[in-house]
PDB file of C-alpha atoms in Angstrom:
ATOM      1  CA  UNK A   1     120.361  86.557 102.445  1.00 30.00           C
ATOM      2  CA  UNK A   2     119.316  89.581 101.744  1.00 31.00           C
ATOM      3  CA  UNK A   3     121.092  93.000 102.913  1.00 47.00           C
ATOM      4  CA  UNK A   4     121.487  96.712 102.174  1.00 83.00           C
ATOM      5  CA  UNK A   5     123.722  97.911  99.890  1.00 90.00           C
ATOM      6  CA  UNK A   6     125.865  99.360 102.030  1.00 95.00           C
ATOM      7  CA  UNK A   7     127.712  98.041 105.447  1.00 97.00           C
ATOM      8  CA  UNK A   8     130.217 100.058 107.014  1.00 97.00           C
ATOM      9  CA  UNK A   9     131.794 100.984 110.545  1.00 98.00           C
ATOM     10  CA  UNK A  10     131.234 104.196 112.668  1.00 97.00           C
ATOM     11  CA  UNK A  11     131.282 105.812 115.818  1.00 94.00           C
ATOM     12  CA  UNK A  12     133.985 105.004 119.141  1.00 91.00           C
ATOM     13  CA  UNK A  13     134.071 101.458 119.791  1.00 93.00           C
ATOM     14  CA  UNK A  14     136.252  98.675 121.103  1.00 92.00           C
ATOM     15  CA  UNK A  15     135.755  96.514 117.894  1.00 97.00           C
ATOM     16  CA  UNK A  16     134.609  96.499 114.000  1.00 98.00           C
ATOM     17  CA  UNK A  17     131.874  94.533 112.493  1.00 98.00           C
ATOM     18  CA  UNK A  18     132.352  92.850 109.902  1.00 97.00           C
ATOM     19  CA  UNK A  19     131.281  94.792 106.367  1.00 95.00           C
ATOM     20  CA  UNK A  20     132.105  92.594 103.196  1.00 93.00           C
ATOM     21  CA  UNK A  21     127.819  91.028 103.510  1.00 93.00           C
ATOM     22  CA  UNK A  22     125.108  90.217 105.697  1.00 94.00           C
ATOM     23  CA  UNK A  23     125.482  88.400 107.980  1.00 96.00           C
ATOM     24  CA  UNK A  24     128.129  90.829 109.401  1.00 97.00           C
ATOM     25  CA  UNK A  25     129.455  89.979 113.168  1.00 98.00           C
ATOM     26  CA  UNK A  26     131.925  91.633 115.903  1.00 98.00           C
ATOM     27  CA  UNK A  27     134.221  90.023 118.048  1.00 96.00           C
ATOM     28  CA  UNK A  28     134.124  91.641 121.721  1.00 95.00           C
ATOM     29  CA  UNK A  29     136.194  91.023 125.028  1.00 92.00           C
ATOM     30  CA  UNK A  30     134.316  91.457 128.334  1.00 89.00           C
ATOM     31  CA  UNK A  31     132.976  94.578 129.125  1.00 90.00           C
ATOM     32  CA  UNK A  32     132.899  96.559 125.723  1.00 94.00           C
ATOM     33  CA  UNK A  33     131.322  97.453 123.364  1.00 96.00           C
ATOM     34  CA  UNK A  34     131.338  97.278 119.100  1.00 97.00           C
ATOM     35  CA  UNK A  35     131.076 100.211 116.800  1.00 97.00           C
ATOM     36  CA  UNK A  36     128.496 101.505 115.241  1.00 98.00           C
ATOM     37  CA  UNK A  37     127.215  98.347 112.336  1.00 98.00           C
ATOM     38  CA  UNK A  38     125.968 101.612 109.639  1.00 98.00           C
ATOM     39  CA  UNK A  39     123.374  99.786 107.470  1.00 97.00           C
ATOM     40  CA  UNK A  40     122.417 101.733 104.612  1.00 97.00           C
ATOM     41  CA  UNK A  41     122.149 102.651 100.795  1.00 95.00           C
ATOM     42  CA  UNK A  42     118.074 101.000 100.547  1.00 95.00           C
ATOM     43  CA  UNK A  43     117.437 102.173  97.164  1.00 93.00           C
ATOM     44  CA  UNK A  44     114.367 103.727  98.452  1.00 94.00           C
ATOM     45  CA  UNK A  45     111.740 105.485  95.874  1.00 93.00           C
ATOM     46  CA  UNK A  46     109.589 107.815  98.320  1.00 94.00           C
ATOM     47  CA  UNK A  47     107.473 110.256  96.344  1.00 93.00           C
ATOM     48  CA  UNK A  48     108.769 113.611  96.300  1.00 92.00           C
ATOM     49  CA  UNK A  49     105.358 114.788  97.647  1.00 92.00           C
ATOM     50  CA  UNK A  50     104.428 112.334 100.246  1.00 95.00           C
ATOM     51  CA  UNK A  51     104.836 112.772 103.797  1.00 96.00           C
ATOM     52  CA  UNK A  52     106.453 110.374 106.098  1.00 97.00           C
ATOM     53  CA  UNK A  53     104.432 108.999 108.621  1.00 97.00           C
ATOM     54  CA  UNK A  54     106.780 106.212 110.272  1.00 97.00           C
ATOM     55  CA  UNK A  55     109.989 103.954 109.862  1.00 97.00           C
ATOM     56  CA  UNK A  56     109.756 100.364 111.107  1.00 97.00           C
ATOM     57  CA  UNK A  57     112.954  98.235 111.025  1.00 96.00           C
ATOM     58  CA  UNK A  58     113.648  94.693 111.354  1.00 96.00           C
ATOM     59  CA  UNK A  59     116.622  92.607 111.366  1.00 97.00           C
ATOM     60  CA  UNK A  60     117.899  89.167 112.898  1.00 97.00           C
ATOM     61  CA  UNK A  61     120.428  88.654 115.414  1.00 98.00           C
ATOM     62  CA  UNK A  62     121.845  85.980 117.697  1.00 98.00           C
ATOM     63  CA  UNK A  63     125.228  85.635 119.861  1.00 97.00           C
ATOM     64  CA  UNK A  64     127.614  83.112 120.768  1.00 96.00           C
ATOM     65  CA  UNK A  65     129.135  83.783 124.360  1.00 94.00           C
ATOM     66  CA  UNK A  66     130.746  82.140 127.022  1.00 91.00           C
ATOM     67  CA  UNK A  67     128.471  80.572 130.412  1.00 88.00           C
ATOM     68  CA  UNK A  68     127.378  83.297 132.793  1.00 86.00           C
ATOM     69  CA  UNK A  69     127.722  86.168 130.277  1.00 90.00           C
ATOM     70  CA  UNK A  70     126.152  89.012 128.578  1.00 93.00           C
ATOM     71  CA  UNK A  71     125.469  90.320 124.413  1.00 96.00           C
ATOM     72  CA  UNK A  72     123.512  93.146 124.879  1.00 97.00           C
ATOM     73  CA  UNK A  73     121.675  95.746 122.633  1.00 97.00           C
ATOM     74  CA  UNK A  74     122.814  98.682 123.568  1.00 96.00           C
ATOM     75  CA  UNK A  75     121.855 101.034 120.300  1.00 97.00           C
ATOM     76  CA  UNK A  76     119.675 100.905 117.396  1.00 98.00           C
ATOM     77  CA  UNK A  77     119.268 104.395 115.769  1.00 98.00           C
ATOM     78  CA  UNK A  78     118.258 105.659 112.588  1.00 98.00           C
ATOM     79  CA  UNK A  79     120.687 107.795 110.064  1.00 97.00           C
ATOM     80  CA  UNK A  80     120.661 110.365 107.827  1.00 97.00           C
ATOM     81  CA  UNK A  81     123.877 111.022 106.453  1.00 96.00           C
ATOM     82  CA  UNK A  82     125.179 107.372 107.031  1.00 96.00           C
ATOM     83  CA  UNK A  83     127.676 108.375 109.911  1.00 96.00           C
ATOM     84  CA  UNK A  84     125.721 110.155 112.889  1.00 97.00           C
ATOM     85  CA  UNK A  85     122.604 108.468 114.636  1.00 96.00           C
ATOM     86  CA  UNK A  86     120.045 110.355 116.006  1.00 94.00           C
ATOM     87  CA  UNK A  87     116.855 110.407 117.489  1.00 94.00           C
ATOM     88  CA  UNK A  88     115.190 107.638 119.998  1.00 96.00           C
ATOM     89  CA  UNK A  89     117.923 104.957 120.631  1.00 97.00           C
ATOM     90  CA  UNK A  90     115.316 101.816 120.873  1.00 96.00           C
ATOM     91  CA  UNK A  91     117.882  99.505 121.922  1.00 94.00           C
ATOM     92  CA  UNK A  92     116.723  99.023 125.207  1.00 89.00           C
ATOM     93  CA  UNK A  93     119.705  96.398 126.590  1.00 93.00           C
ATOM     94  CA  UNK A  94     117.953  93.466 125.992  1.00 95.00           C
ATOM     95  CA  UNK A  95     119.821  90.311 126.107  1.00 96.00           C
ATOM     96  CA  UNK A  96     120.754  88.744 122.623  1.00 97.00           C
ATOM     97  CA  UNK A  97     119.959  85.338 122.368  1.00 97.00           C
ATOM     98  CA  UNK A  98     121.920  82.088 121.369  1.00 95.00           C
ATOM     99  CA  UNK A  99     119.924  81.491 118.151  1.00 97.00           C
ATOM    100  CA  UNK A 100     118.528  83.889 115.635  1.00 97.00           C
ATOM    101  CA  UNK A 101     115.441  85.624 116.389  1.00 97.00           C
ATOM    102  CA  UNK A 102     113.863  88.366 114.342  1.00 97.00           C
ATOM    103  CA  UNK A 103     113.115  91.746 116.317  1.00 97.00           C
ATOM    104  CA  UNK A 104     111.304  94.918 115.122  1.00 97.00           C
ATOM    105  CA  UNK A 105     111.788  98.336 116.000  1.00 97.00           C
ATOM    106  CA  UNK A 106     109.489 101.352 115.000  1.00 97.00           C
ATOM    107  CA  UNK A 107     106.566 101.097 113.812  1.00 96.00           C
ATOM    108  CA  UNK A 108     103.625 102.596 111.026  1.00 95.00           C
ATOM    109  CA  UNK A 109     103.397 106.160 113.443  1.00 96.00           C
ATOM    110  CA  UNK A 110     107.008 106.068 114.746  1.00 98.00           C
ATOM    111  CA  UNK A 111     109.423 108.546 113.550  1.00 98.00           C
ATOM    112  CA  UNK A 112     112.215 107.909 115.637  1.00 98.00           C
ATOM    113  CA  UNK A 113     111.900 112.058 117.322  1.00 97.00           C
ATOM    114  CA  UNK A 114     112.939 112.970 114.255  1.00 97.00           C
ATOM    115  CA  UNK A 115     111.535 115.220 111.284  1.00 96.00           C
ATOM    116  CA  UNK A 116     111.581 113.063 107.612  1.00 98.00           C
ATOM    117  CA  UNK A 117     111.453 114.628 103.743  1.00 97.00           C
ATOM    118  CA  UNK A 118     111.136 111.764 101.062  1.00 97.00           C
ATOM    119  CA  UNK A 119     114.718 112.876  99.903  1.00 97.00           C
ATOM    120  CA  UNK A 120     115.885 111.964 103.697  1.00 97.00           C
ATOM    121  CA  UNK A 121     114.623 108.389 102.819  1.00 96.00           C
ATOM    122  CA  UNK A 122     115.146 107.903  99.195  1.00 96.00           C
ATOM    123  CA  UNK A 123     119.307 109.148 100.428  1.00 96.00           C
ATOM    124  CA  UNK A 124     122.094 106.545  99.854  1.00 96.00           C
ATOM    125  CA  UNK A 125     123.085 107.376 103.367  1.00 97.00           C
ATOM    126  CA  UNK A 126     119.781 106.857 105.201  1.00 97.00           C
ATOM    127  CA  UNK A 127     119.758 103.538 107.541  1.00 97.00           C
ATOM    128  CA  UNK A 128     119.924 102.413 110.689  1.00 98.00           C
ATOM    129  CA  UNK A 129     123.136 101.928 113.384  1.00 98.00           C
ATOM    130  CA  UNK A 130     123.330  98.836 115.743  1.00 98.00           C
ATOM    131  CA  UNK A 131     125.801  98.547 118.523  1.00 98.00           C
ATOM    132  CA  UNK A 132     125.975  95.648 121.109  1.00 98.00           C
ATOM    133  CA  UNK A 133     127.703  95.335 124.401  1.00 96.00           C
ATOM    134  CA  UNK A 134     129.579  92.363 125.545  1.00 95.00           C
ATOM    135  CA  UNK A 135     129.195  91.931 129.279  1.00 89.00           C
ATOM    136  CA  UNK A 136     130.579  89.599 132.563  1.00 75.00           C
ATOM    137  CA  UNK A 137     133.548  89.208 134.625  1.00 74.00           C
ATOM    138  CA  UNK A 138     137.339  90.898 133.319  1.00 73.00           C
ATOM    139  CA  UNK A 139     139.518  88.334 131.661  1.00 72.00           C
ATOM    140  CA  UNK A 140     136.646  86.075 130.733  1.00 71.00           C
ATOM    141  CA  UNK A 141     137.059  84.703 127.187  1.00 82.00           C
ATOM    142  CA  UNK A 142     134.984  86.819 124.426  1.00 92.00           C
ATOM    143  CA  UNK A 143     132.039  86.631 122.757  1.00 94.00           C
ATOM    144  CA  UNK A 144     130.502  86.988 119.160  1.00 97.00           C
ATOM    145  CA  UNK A 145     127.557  89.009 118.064  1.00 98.00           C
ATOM    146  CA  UNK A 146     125.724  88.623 114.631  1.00 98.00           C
ATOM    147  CA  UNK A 147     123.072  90.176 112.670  1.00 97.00           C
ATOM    148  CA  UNK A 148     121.456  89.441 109.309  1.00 96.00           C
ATOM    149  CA  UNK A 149     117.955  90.302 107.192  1.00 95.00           C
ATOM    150  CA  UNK A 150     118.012  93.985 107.981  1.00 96.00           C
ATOM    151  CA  UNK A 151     114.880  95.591 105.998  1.00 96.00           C
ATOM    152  CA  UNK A 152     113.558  99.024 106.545  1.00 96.00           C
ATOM    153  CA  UNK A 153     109.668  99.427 105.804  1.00 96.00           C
ATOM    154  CA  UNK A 154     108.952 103.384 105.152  1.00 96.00           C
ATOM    155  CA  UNK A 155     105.151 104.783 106.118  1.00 96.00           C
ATOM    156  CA  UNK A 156     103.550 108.042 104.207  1.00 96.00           C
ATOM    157  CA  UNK A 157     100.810 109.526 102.852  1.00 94.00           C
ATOM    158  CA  UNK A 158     100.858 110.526  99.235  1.00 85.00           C
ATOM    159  CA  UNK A 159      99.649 114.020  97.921  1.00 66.00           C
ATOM    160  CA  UNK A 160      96.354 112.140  97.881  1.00 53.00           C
ATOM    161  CA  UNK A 161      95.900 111.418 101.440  1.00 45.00           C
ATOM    162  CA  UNK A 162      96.248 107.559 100.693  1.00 45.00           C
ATOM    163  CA  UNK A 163      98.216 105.474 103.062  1.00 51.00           C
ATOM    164  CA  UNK A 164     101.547 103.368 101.709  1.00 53.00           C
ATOM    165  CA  UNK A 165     104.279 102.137 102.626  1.00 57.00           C
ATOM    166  CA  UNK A 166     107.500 101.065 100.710  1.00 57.00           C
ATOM    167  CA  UNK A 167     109.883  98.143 102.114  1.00 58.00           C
ATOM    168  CA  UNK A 168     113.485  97.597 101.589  1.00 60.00           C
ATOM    169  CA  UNK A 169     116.015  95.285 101.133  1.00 53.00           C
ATOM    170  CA  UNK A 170     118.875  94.385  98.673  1.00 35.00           C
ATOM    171  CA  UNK A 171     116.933  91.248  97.370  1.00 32.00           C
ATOM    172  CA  UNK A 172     113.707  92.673  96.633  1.00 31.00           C
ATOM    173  CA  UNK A 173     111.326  95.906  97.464  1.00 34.00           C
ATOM    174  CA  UNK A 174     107.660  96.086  96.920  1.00 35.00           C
ATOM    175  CA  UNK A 175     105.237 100.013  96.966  1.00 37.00           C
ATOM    176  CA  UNK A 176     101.773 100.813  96.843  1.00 36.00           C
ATOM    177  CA  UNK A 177     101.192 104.487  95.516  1.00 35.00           C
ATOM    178  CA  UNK A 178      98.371 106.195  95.476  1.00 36.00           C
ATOM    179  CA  UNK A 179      95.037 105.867  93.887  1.00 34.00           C
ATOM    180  CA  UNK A 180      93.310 108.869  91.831  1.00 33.00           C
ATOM    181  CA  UNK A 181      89.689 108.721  92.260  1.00 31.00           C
ATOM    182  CA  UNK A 182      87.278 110.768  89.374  1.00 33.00           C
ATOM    183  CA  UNK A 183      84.271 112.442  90.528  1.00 32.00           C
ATOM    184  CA  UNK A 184      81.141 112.715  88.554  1.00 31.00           C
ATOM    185  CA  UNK A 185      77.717 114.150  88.504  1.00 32.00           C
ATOM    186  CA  UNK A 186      74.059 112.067  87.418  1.00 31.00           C
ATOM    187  CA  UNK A 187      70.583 114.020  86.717  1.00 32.00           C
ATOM    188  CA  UNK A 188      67.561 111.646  86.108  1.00 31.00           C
ATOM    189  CA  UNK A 189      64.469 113.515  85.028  1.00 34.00           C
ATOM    190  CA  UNK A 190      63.685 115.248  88.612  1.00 33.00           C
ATOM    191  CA  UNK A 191      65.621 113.132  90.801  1.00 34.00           C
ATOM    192  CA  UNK A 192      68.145 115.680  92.340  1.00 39.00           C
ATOM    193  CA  UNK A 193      72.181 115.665  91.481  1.00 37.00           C
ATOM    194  CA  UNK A 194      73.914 112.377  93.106  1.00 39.00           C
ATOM    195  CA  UNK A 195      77.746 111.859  93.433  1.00 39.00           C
ATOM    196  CA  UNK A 196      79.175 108.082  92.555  1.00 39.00           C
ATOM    197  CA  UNK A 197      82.991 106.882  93.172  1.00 43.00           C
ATOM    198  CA  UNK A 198      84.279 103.992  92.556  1.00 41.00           C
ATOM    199  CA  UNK A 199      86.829 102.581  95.177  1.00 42.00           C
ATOM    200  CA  UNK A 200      88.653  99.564  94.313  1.00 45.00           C
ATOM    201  CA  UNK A 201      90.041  97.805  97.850  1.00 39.00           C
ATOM    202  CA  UNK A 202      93.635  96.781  97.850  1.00 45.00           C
ATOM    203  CA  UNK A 203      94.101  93.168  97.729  1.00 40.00           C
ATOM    204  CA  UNK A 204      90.629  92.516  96.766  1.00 37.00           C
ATOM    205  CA  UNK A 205      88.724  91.818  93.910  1.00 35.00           C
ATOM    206  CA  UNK A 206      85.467  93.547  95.312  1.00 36.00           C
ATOM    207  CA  UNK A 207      84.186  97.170  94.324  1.00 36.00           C
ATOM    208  CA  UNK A 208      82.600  99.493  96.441  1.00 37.00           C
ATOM    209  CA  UNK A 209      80.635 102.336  94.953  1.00 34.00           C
ATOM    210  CA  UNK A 210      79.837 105.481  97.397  1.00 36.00           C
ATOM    211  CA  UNK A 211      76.646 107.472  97.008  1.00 34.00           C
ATOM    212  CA  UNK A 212      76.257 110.799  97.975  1.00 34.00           C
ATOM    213  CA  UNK A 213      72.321 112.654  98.471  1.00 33.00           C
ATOM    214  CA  UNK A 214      71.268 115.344 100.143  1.00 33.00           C
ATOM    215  CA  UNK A 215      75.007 115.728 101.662  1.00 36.00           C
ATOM    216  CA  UNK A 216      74.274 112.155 103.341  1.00 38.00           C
ATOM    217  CA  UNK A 217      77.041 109.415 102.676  1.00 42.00           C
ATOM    218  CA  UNK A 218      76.323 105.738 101.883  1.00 43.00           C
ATOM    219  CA  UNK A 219      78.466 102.928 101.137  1.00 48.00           C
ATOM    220  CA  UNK A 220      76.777 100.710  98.649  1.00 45.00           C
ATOM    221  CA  UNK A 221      78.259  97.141  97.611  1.00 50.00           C
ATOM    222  CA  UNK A 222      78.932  96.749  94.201  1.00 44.00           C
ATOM    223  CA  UNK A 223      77.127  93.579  93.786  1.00 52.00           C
ATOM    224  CA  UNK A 224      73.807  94.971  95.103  1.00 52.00           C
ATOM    225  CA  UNK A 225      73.562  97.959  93.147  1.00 47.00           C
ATOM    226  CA  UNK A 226      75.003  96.390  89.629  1.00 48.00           C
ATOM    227  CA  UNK A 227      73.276  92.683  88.553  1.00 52.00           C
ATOM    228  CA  UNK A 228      76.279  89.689  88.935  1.00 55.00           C
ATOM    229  CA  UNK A 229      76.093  89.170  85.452  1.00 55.00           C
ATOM    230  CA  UNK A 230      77.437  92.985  84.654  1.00 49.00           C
ATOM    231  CA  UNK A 231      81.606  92.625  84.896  1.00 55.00           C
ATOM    232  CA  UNK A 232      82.875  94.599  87.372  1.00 53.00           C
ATOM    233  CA  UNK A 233      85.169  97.923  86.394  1.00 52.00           C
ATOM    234  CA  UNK A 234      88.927  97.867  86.391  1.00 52.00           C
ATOM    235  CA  UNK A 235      90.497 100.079  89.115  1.00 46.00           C
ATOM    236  CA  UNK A 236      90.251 103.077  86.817  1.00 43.00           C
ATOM    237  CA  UNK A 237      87.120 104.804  88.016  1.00 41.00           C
ATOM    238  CA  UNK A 238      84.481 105.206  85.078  1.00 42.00           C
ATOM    239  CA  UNK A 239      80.765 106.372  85.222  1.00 45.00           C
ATOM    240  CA  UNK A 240      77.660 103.754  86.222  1.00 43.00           C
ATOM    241  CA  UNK A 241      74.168 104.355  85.547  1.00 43.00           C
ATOM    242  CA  UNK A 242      73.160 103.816  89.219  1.00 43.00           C
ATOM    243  CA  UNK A 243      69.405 102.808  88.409  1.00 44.00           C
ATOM    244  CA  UNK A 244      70.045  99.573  86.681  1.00 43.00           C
ATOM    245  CA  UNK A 245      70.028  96.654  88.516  1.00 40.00           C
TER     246      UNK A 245
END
C-alpha cells in the first residue's frame, strides 16, 4: 500500500496510532478520542516560483466497533511543521464506516485558510493530521479505527500562468510543469504582420495553432490550416508558413 514517508503521533489524546506503515490504526474506549495520526514527509517537488492554488487530500478509512456505537471524524487538518495543525478542520464528525471507503478533502481552489510558499509544500514536515472519536455508552467494549492510501495532490500555477498539479505518495508521484510558448512574427508581400503559436493540448495528440490580425483572436485547428499529409510539430513551438495548405 502505499504511504508517506513519515507516520508519527501528536497532539492530547486518549490513545496512539499505530506508526511502523500504512495501514496505521488506534485502539479507543468509549467516549475518547486518538491523537493526532501526523502524515507527512511527501517528497514533494513544487517549483520555487509557482504559486499554490489548492491542496486536495485523500485517504481510506474504515472501523470496527461494537453494536449501537460511534467512530467518528473529528479532525483532518493540514501541517506545516509536522506537529501543529492549522487552518479549516474538514472533519466534519461523520460516521466511519465498517468497510473501507475512500474520502477526499480539499480540493483544486482550497487552501485550507491558510497562506502556501512551494518550500511550505516541498517541507519534510508538511502533511495532514487525522483524529477520530470513539463514541456510545461508558463501559462499553472499544472500538478500532483504521486508515490507509493517504495521497496529497498539490494545485499551482507556474511562473507561466499554466495550471499543474503534483500528487503524492510513497509508491509513486506524477507533475506536469509548465509549457514555454515562442512568439513569432510573418510579413507576406502586403498582407499586414500576423502572430502564430503553437499550443500542444495535454493528453492529446492534436495541435492547435492561434492567429492573431488586426488585434482579433482566432483559434484555428491544425488540420485545417496544414494538409494531413504534413506531420504535425513536436510540442516545441517552431514557425509555419500559414498560407500553405
Amino acid at each position: 500500500m502505499p504511504s508517506p514517508g513519515t507516520l508519527t503521533n501528536q497532539g492530547t489524546g486518549s490513545a496512539n496510532w499505530s506508526t511502523g506503515g500504512l495501514p496505521s490504526s488506534v485502539v479507543l474506549e468509549a467516549i475518547t478520542s486518538s491523537r493526532f495520526l501526523a502524515a507527512t514527509n511527501f517528497s514533494f517537488s513544487i517549483p520555487l516560483g509557482a504559486t499554490i492554488t489548492g491542496i486536495e487530500l485523500t485517504f481510506s478509512r474504515m472501523a470496527t466497533i461494537p453494536p449501537d456505537t460511534e467512530m467518528t471524524q473529528t479532525n483532518v487538518q493540514l501541517t506545516k511543521d509536522g506537529t501543529t495543525f492549522g487552518g479549516d478542520n474538514q472533519g466534519d464528525g461523520t460516521a466511519i464506516p465498517s468497510s473501507y471507503e475512500s474520502v477526499t478533502y480539499g480540493s483544486s481552489t482550497d487552501l485550507w485558510s491558510l497562506m502556501w510558499s512551494p518550500s511550505d509544500i516541498n517541507s519534510s514536515n508538511f502533511g495532514v493530521g487525522i483524529l477520530v472519536t470513539f463514541g456510545g455508552p461508558e463501559g462499553e467494549a472499544s472500538g478500532e479505527s483504521f486508515v490507509d492510501d493517504v495521497t496529497i495532490t498539490v494545485y499551482y500555477n507556474s511562473s507561466s500562468s499554466s495550471s499543474s498539479s503534483f500528487s503524492s505518495s510513497s509508491s509513486s508521484s506524477s507533475s506536469s510543469s509548465s509549457t514555454s510558448y515562442q512568439w513569432m512574427r510573418w510579413a507576406f508581400g502586403r498582407r499586414p504582420f500576423m502572430t502564430w503559436r503553437i499550443e500542444p493540448l495535454p493528453l492529446s495528440t492534436l495541435c492547435f495553432v492561434e492567429a492573431r490580425m488586426s488585434m482579433i483572436p482566432r483559434a484555428v485547428p491544425w488540420d485545417e490550416l496544414i494538409p494531413s499529409s504534413v506531420a504535425r510539430p513536436p510540442s516545441t513551438t517552431r514557425p509555419i508558413n500559414p498560407l500553405r495548405r
